[in-house]
Amino acid sequence: MCERYVEAVRHSRELGIEILEAREQSVRARLPWQERLVGNPDTNMIHGGAIFAFLDQLGGLANALRVFPVFEITPTIDFRIDHLRAPTPGKAIFGEAECYRLSDHIAFVKFEAFAEDSDEPIATGLATYMRMQVDNAATVVAGEGAA
Amino acid sequence: MKNIKQWVEDCRNGTESYQALIDRVPYARFLGIEVVSRGEELYFILPSKDTNVGNPTLPALHGGAVAGFMEQAALLFILLEMGEPRIPKTIDLTVDYLRAGHVRDTYVECSITRLGRRVANVHISAWQVRREDPIAIARAHFLLSE
């Protein structure tokens, strides 16, 4: 389901997001290093914006897993990212999102990101999402409505 | 190769364009960010582009692409606001999404709330139809390292 979801979202496909593991309310994925995602051409480090977009996408997936088998779309209300240390140049980034609380209208998600070669987190994040039931969300995940 | 101070100097005296400076950043080219200068004022534009689409049903811009655009605009903005340019590093970024971003051109404006010796606090606003109706606002801190 997560793979189809990422496949349907054009920007996430462009980022090259690979799903590694999906659980009941959390997801783990990989953001491969790509030259075009580099923020500083002198250091070859991935741009903070790309890490933000990667984690934001994982938040949507964590929500989808948490509400499964119901289909909802969950637009982001707010998202904060803290960059704890620099990502390793030329290395992929691993990200994890957990929907740790689902209220009637809001999903609360926390995030961590790691460089491929280290156990120390490079970034943490915290976000809230709005729960919206949409009739055709199921067709998107099933692939029919995918652009 | 030209260092960043030389780049900023060349942009200020008009021998380089601000667009050439931002085009040095691969991620800025990936998103398709454009910079327009009017005197010393800078305007940031994210032209409508298929690769920045998130939700395919609405369709809407990906919130992450909007955030990346806002962050990169702020990075360039601070770089050019400093008398002695130093590369800013993002400490944190908090984005509040106020409206769905439609698949159309998006504009960003930045204002520096406080420019300290080590840290800059920046307010960023993104809009599509009119600036009074932002689709997202953000607050970010940047470390100004040597």
mmCIF file of C-alpha atoms in Angstrom:
data_model
loop_
_atom_site.group_PDB
_atom_site.id
_atom_site.type_symbol
_atom_site.label_atom_id
_atom_site.label_comp_id
_atom_site.label_asym_id
_atom_site.label_seq_id
_atom_site.Cartn_x
_atom_site.Cartn_y
_atom_site.Cartn_z
ATOM 1 C CA MET A 1 0.000 0.000 0.000
ATOM 2 C CA CYS A 2 2.794 2.450 0.944
ATOM 3 C CA GLU A 3 4.618 1.786 -2.297
ATOM 4 C CA ARG A 4 1.495 2.486 -4.350
ATOM 5 C CA TYR A 5 0.929 5.643 -2.328
ATOM 6 C CA VAL A 6 4.438 6.933 -3.044
ATOM 7 C CA GLU A 7 4.035 5.936 -6.684
ATOM 8 C CA ALA A 8 0.886 8.103 -6.896
ATOM 9 C CA VAL A 9 2.622 11.176 -5.486
ATOM 10 C CA ARG A 10 4.719 12.675 -8.233
ATOM 11 C CA HIS A 11 7.044 14.707 -6.024
ATOM 12 C CA SER A 12 7.845 11.674 -3.853
ATOM 13 C CA ARG A 13 8.593 9.627 -6.954
ATOM 14 C CA GLU A 14 10.999 12.365 -8.018
ATOM 15 C CA LEU A 15 12.664 12.239 -4.597
ATOM 16 C CA GLY A 16 13.135 8.489 -5.134
ATOM 17 C CA ILE A 17 11.621 7.410 -1.806
ATOM 18 C CA GLU A 18 11.981 3.662 -1.131
ATOM 19 C CA ILE A 19 9.763 2.034 1.510
ATOM 20 C CA LEU A 20 11.660 -0.339 3.808
ATOM 21 C CA GLU A 21 9.149 -1.338 6.457
ATOM 22 C CA ALA A 22 5.507 -0.549 7.223
ATOM 23 C CA ARG A 23 3.989 -1.268 10.643
ATOM 24 C CA GLU A 24 0.619 -0.552 12.261
ATOM 25 C CA GLN A 25 1.296 3.115 12.860
ATOM 26 C CA SER A 26 4.803 3.750 11.631
ATOM 27 C CA VAL A 27 6.884 3.506 8.495
ATOM 28 C CA ARG A 28 10.596 3.380 7.682
ATOM 29 C CA ALA A 29 11.987 4.452 4.318
ATOM 30 C CA ARG A 30 15.125 5.429 2.441
ATOM 31 C CA LEU A 31 15.918 8.605 0.523
ATOM 32 C CA PRO A 32 18.718 7.750 -1.902
ATOM 33 C CA TRP A 33 21.418 10.366 -2.430
ATOM 34 C CA GLN A 34 20.880 12.183 -5.725
ATOM 35 C CA GLU A 35 23.031 14.935 -7.219
ATOM 36 C CA ARG A 36 19.961 17.071 -7.941
ATOM 37 C CA LEU A 37 18.923 17.069 -4.261
ATOM 38 C CA VAL A 38 22.203 18.624 -3.152
ATOM 39 C CA GLY A 39 21.925 21.865 -1.176
ATOM 40 C CA ASN A 40 25.519 23.038 -1.143
ATOM 41 C CA PRO A 41 27.528 22.196 -4.272
ATOM 42 C CA ASP A 42 30.773 22.583 -2.316
ATOM 43 C CA THR A 43 29.880 19.855 0.207
ATOM 44 C CA ASN A 44 27.488 17.551 -1.718
ATOM 45 C CA MET A 45 25.111 17.337 1.238
ATOM 46 C CA ILE A 46 21.399 16.763 0.635
ATOM 47 C CA HIS A 47 19.309 19.932 1.031
ATOM 48 C CA GLY A 48 17.301 20.349 4.238
ATOM 49 C CA GLY A 49 14.234 20.936 2.072
ATOM 50 C CA ALA A 50 14.531 17.464 0.532
ATOM 51 C CA ILE A 51 14.746 15.892 4.006
ATOM 52 C CA PHE A 52 11.686 17.913 5.043
ATOM 53 C CA ALA A 53 9.703 16.743 2.002
ATOM 54 C CA PHE A 54 10.835 13.133 2.578
ATOM 55 C CA LEU A 55 9.709 13.127 6.214
ATOM 56 C CA ASP A 56 6.459 14.975 5.463
ATOM 57 C CA GLN A 57 5.640 12.240 2.962
ATOM 58 C CA LEU A 58 6.395 9.536 5.534
ATOM 59 C CA GLY A 59 4.018 11.306 7.922
ATOM 60 C CA GLY A 60 1.225 10.897 5.388
ATOM 61 C CA LEU A 61 2.100 7.196 5.112
ATOM 62 C CA ALA A 62 2.157 6.689 8.886
ATOM 63 C CA ASN A 63 -1.326 8.228 9.025
ATOM 64 C CA ALA A 64 -2.550 5.990 6.205
ATOM 65 C CA LEU A 65 -1.237 2.928 8.065
ATOM 66 C CA ARG A 66 -2.822 4.032 11.312
ATOM 67 C CA VAL A 67 -6.305 4.542 9.798
ATOM 68 C CA PHE A 68 -6.105 1.460 7.520
ATOM 69 C CA PRO A 69 -8.343 -0.104 6.204
ATOM 70 C CA VAL A 70 -10.187 3.226 6.032
ATOM 71 C CA PHE A 71 -8.801 5.625 3.420
ATOM 72 C CA GLU A 72 -8.255 9.230 4.319
ATOM 73 C CA ILE A 73 -6.154 12.083 3.057
ATOM 74 C CA THR A 74 -4.239 13.978 5.712
ATOM 75 C CA PRO A 75 -3.036 17.426 4.683
ATOM 76 C CA THR A 76 -0.264 18.831 6.864
ATOM 77 C CA ILE A 77 -1.305 21.480 9.393
ATOM 78 C CA ASP A 78 2.163 22.198 10.710
ATOM 79 C CA PHE A 79 5.549 20.599 10.555
ATOM 80 C CA ARG A 80 8.718 21.406 12.452
ATOM 81 C CA ILE A 81 12.113 19.995 11.620
ATOM 82 C CA ASP A 82 15.275 20.314 13.717
ATOM 83 C CA HIS A 83 18.553 19.684 11.923
ATOM 84 C CA LEU A 84 20.726 18.085 14.608
ATOM 85 C CA ARG A 85 23.800 17.435 12.531
ATOM 86 C CA ALA A 86 24.902 17.530 8.919
ATOM 87 C CA PRO A 87 23.966 14.582 6.679
ATOM 88 C CA THR A 88 26.888 12.606 5.261
ATOM 89 C CA PRO A 89 27.749 13.773 1.736
ATOM 90 C CA GLY A 90 26.948 11.205 -0.924
ATOM 91 C CA LYS A 91 25.034 8.929 1.475
ATOM 92 C CA ALA A 92 21.356 7.983 1.557
ATOM 93 C CA ILE A 93 19.111 9.104 4.396
ATOM 94 C CA PHE A 94 16.859 6.820 6.415
ATOM 95 C CA GLY A 95 13.650 8.229 7.827
ATOM 96 C CA GLU A 96 11.047 6.994 10.267
ATOM 97 C CA ALA A 97 7.596 8.402 10.985
ATOM 98 C CA GLU A 98 5.222 7.326 13.720
ATOM 99 C CA CYS A 99 1.617 8.413 14.089
ATOM 100 C CA TYR A 100 1.679 8.300 17.899
ATOM 101 C CA ARG A 101 -1.777 9.746 18.469
ATOM 102 C CA LEU A 102 -4.905 9.775 16.342
ATOM 103 C CA SER A 103 -7.753 11.944 17.603
ATOM 104 C CA ASP A 104 -11.116 12.379 15.880
ATOM 105 C CA HIS A 105 -9.853 15.112 13.606
ATOM 106 C CA ILE A 106 -6.072 15.296 14.024
ATOM 107 C CA ALA A 107 -3.121 12.941 13.543
ATOM 108 C CA PHE A 108 0.077 13.614 15.544
ATOM 109 C CA VAL A 109 3.315 12.352 14.055
ATOM 110 C CA LYS A 110 6.958 12.314 15.154
ATOM 111 C CA PHE A 111 9.981 11.767 12.951
ATOM 112 C CA GLU A 112 13.624 10.808 12.995
ATOM 113 C CA ALA A 113 16.175 10.797 10.184
ATOM 114 C CA PHE A 114 19.588 9.142 10.038
ATOM 115 C CA ALA A 115 22.489 9.160 7.621
ATOM 116 C CA GLU A 116 23.140 5.754 6.053
ATOM 117 C CA ASP A 117 26.452 5.317 7.855
ATOM 118 C CA SER A 118 25.527 6.467 11.380
ATOM 119 C CA ASP A 119 23.214 5.682 14.296
ATOM 120 C CA GLU A 120 23.095 9.297 15.449
ATOM 121 C CA PRO A 121 19.986 11.106 14.170
ATOM 122 C CA ILE A 122 20.625 13.968 11.732
ATOM 123 C CA ALA A 123 17.129 15.404 12.142
ATOM 124 C CA THR A 124 14.001 15.124 14.241
ATOM 125 C CA GLY A 125 10.556 16.381 13.373
ATOM 126 C CA LEU A 126 7.089 16.856 14.796
ATOM 127 C CA ALA A 127 3.910 17.428 12.820
ATOM 128 C CA THR A 128 0.143 17.551 12.949
ATOM 129 C CA TYR A 129 -2.151 16.521 10.115
ATOM 130 C CA MET A 130 -5.859 17.037 9.505
ATOM 131 C CA ARG A 131 -7.949 13.917 8.894
ATOM 132 C CA MET A 132 -10.194 14.150 5.832
ATOM 133 C CA GLN A 133 -12.311 11.358 4.459
ATOM 134 C CA VAL A 134 -12.377 11.470 0.692
ATOM 135 C CA ASP A 135 -14.481 9.151 -1.419
ATOM 136 C CA ASN A 136 -11.909 8.615 -4.141
ATOM 137 C CA ALA A 137 -8.845 8.250 -1.885
ATOM 138 C CA ALA A 138 -9.113 4.489 -2.225
ATOM 139 C CA THR A 139 -8.800 4.649 -5.998
ATOM 140 C CA VAL A 140 -5.622 6.702 -5.658
ATOM 141 C CA VAL A 141 -3.973 4.115 -3.463
ATOM 142 C CA ALA A 142 -5.258 1.351 -5.722
ATOM 143 C CA GLY A 143 -3.513 3.103 -8.574
ATOM 144 C CA GLU A 144 -6.500 4.002 -10.749
ATOM 145 C CA GLY A 145 -6.535 7.696 -10.040
ATOM 146 C CA ALA A 146 -2.782 8.088 -10.122
ATOM 147 C CA ALA A 147 -1.523 10.907 -12.294
ATOM 148 C CA MET B 1 36.507 28.518 -8.417
ATOM 149 C CA LYS B 2 34.740 31.651 -7.211
ATOM 150 C CA ASN B 3 33.979 31.682 -3.486
ATOM 151 C CA ILE B 4 30.635 32.687 -2.055
ATOM 152 C CA LYS B 5 31.800 36.190 -1.067
ATOM 153 C CA GLN B 6 32.877 36.860 -4.629
ATOM 154 C CA TRP B 7 29.535 35.576 -5.912
ATOM 155 C CA VAL B 8 27.577 37.890 -3.642
ATOM 156 C CA GLU B 9 29.829 40.792 -4.615
ATOM 157 C CA ASP B 10 29.280 40.067 -8.318
ATOM 158 C CA CYS B 11 25.497 39.882 -7.825
ATOM 159 C CA ARG B 12 25.497 43.198 -6.002
ATOM 160 C CA ASN B 13 27.449 45.017 -8.666
ATOM 161 C CA GLY B 14 25.450 43.400 -11.454
ATOM 162 C CA THR B 15 28.157 41.307 -13.135
ATOM 163 C CA GLU B 16 26.302 38.109 -12.102
ATOM 164 C CA SER B 17 22.566 37.490 -11.851
ATOM 165 C CA TYR B 18 20.897 36.312 -8.659
ATOM 166 C CA GLN B 19 19.432 33.518 -10.771
ATOM 167 C CA ALA B 20 22.958 32.279 -11.595
ATOM 168 C CA LEU B 21 23.752 32.268 -7.867
ATOM 169 C CA ILE B 22 20.689 30.216 -6.913
ATOM 170 C CA ASP B 23 21.222 27.929 -9.922
ATOM 171 C CA ARG B 24 24.483 26.804 -8.283
ATOM 172 C CA VAL B 25 22.253 24.897 -5.828
ATOM 173 C CA PRO B 26 21.184 21.630 -7.493
ATOM 174 C CA TYR B 27 18.092 21.326 -5.256
ATOM 175 C CA ALA B 28 16.948 24.838 -6.254
ATOM 176 C CA ARG B 29 17.132 23.768 -9.902
ATOM 177 C CA PHE B 30 15.307 20.516 -9.063
ATOM 178 C CA LEU B 31 12.379 22.533 -7.656
ATOM 179 C CA GLY B 32 12.719 25.139 -10.419
ATOM 180 C CA ILE B 33 13.120 28.217 -8.188
ATOM 181 C CA GLU B 34 13.388 31.580 -9.958
ATOM 182 C CA VAL B 35 14.706 34.811 -8.479
ATOM 183 C CA VAL B 36 13.803 38.245 -9.774
ATOM 184 C CA SER B 37 15.531 41.359 -8.471
ATOM 185 C CA ARG B 38 14.166 44.874 -8.519
ATOM 186 C CA GLY B 39 17.021 47.008 -7.317
ATOM 187 C CA GLU B 40 18.088 45.282 -4.134
ATOM 188 C CA GLU B 41 14.697 43.674 -3.510
ATOM 189 C CA LEU B 42 14.371 39.997 -4.312
ATOM 190 C CA TYR B 43 11.273 38.077 -5.358
ATOM 191 C CA PHE B 44 11.203 34.303 -5.299
ATOM 192 C CA ILE B 45 8.966 32.323 -7.643
ATOM 193 C CA LEU B 46 8.250 28.603 -7.814
ATOM 194 C CA PRO B 47 6.730 28.159 -11.282
ATOM 195 C CA SER B 48 4.032 25.527 -11.620
ATOM 196 C CA LYS B 49 5.749 22.207 -12.351
ATOM 197 C CA ASP B 50 4.434 18.626 -12.518
ATOM 198 C CA THR B 51 7.321 17.226 -10.492
ATOM 199 C CA ASN B 52 6.294 19.326 -7.466
ATOM 200 C CA VAL B 53 2.775 17.885 -7.301
ATOM 201 C CA GLY B 54 1.837 15.977 -4.174
ATOM 202 C CA ASN B 55 -1.798 14.983 -3.924
ATOM 203 C CA PRO B 56 -2.795 13.739 -7.398
ATOM 204 C CA THR B 57 -6.572 13.876 -6.804
ATOM 205 C CA LEU B 58 -6.990 17.563 -5.935
ATOM 206 C CA PRO B 59 -4.336 18.153 -7.479
ATOM 207 C CA ALA B 60 -2.140 20.096 -5.070
ATOM 208 C CA LEU B 61 1.497 21.033 -4.649
ATOM 209 C CA HIS B 62 3.497 18.792 -2.338
ATOM 210 C CA GLY B 63 3.850 20.486 1.052
ATOM 211 C CA GLY B 64 7.465 19.372 1.149
ATOM 212 C CA ALA B 65 8.228 21.114 -2.140
ATOM 213 C CA VAL B 66 6.660 24.318 -0.793
ATOM 214 C CA ALA B 67 8.739 23.987 2.405
ATOM 215 C CA GLY B 68 11.928 23.348 0.426
ATOM 216 C CA PHE B 69 11.182 26.432 -1.688
ATOM 217 C CA MET B 70 10.621 28.539 1.446
ATOM 218 C CA GLU B 71 13.826 27.276 3.074
ATOM 219 C CA GLN B 72 15.963 27.874 -0.004
ATOM 220 C CA ALA B 73 14.492 31.363 -0.525
ATOM 221 C CA ALA B 74 15.318 32.243 3.089
ATOM 222 C CA LEU B 75 18.861 30.881 2.760
ATOM 223 C CA LEU B 76 19.568 33.126 -0.230
ATOM 224 C CA PHE B 77 17.775 36.042 1.382
ATOM 225 C CA ILE B 78 19.962 35.978 4.517
ATOM 226 C CA LEU B 79 23.118 35.400 2.520
ATOM 227 C CA LEU B 80 22.432 38.629 0.664
ATOM 228 C CA GLU B 81 21.320 40.577 3.731
ATOM 229 C CA MET B 82 24.620 40.093 5.529
ATOM 230 C CA GLY B 83 27.229 42.756 4.895
ATOM 231 C CA GLU B 84 29.906 40.098 5.110
ATOM 232 C CA PRO B 85 28.305 37.012 3.558
ATOM 233 C CA ARG B 86 28.581 33.718 5.424
ATOM 234 C CA ILE B 87 26.843 30.485 4.445
ATOM 235 C CA PRO B 88 23.734 30.080 6.621
ATOM 236 C CA LYS B 89 22.870 26.600 7.900
ATOM 237 C CA THR B 90 19.317 25.666 8.802
ATOM 238 C CA ILE B 91 18.873 24.950 12.515
ATOM 239 C CA ASP B 92 15.118 24.496 12.425
ATOM 240 C CA LEU B 93 12.161 25.238 10.177
ATOM 241 C CA THR B 94 8.512 25.303 11.215
ATOM 242 C CA VAL B 95 5.878 25.530 8.514
ATOM 243 C CA ASP B 96 2.188 26.279 9.104
ATOM 244 C CA TYR B 97 0.033 25.254 6.167
ATOM 245 C CA LEU B 98 -2.944 27.595 5.855
ATOM 246 C CA ARG B 99 -4.445 26.683 2.499
ATOM 247 C CA ALA B 100 -4.016 23.995 -0.141
ATOM 248 C CA GLY B 101 -1.293 24.925 -2.608
ATOM 249 C CA HIS B 102 -2.787 24.722 -6.078
ATOM 250 C CA VAL B 103 -0.738 23.684 -9.065
ATOM 251 C CA ARG B 104 0.129 27.217 -10.142
ATOM 252 C CA ASP B 105 2.954 29.688 -9.592
ATOM 253 C CA THR B 106 3.883 30.281 -5.948
ATOM 254 C CA TYR B 107 5.650 33.325 -4.523
ATOM 255 C CA VAL B 108 7.727 33.700 -1.397
ATOM 256 C CA GLU B 109 8.664 36.728 0.652
ATOM 257 C CA CYS B 110 11.146 36.701 3.536
ATOM 258 C CA SER B 111 11.739 39.090 6.372
ATOM 259 C CA ILE B 112 14.463 38.903 8.966
ATOM 260 C CA THR B 113 13.065 39.208 12.465
ATOM 261 C CA ARG B 114 16.499 39.246 14.077
ATOM 262 C CA LEU B 115 19.944 39.013 12.594
ATOM 263 C CA GLY B 116 22.311 38.178 15.429
ATOM 264 C CA ARG B 117 26.014 37.429 15.277
ATOM 265 C CA ARG B 118 25.517 33.672 15.275
ATOM 266 C CA VAL B 119 21.821 33.094 14.597
ATOM 267 C CA ALA B 120 19.253 34.627 12.241
ATOM 268 C CA ASN B 121 15.496 34.379 12.820
ATOM 269 C CA VAL B 122 13.527 34.641 9.592
ATOM 270 C CA HIS B 123 9.831 34.820 8.793
ATOM 271 C CA ILE B 124 8.795 33.371 5.433
ATOM 272 C CA SER B 125 5.446 33.702 3.691
ATOM 273 C CA ALA B 126 4.282 31.811 0.585
ATOM 274 C CA TRP B 127 1.291 32.915 -1.491
ATOM 275 C CA GLN B 128 -0.351 32.236 -4.838
ATOM 276 C CA VAL B 129 -3.285 34.588 -5.427
ATOM 277 C CA ARG B 130 -2.527 37.551 -3.203
ATOM 278 C CA ARG B 131 0.040 38.096 -0.517
ATOM 279 C CA GLU B 132 -2.633 38.794 2.127
ATOM 280 C CA ASP B 133 -3.816 35.184 1.706
ATOM 281 C CA PRO B 134 -0.689 33.066 2.250
ATOM 282 C CA ILE B 135 -0.865 29.324 1.583
ATOM 283 C CA ALA B 136 1.882 28.770 4.160
ATOM 284 C CA ILE B 137 3.930 30.755 6.648
ATOM 285 C CA ALA B 138 7.142 29.620 8.256
ATOM 286 C CA ARG B 139 9.658 30.566 10.889
ATOM 287 C CA ALA B 140 13.233 29.399 10.700
ATOM 288 C CA HIS B 141 16.525 29.785 12.521
ATOM 289 C CA PHE B 142 19.802 29.736 10.676
ATOM 290 C CA LEU B 143 23.291 29.340 12.079
ATOM 291 C CA LEU B 144 25.712 31.859 10.625
ATOM 292 C CA SER B 145 28.984 29.998 10.716
ATOM 293 C CA GLU B 146 32.355 31.239 9.490
#
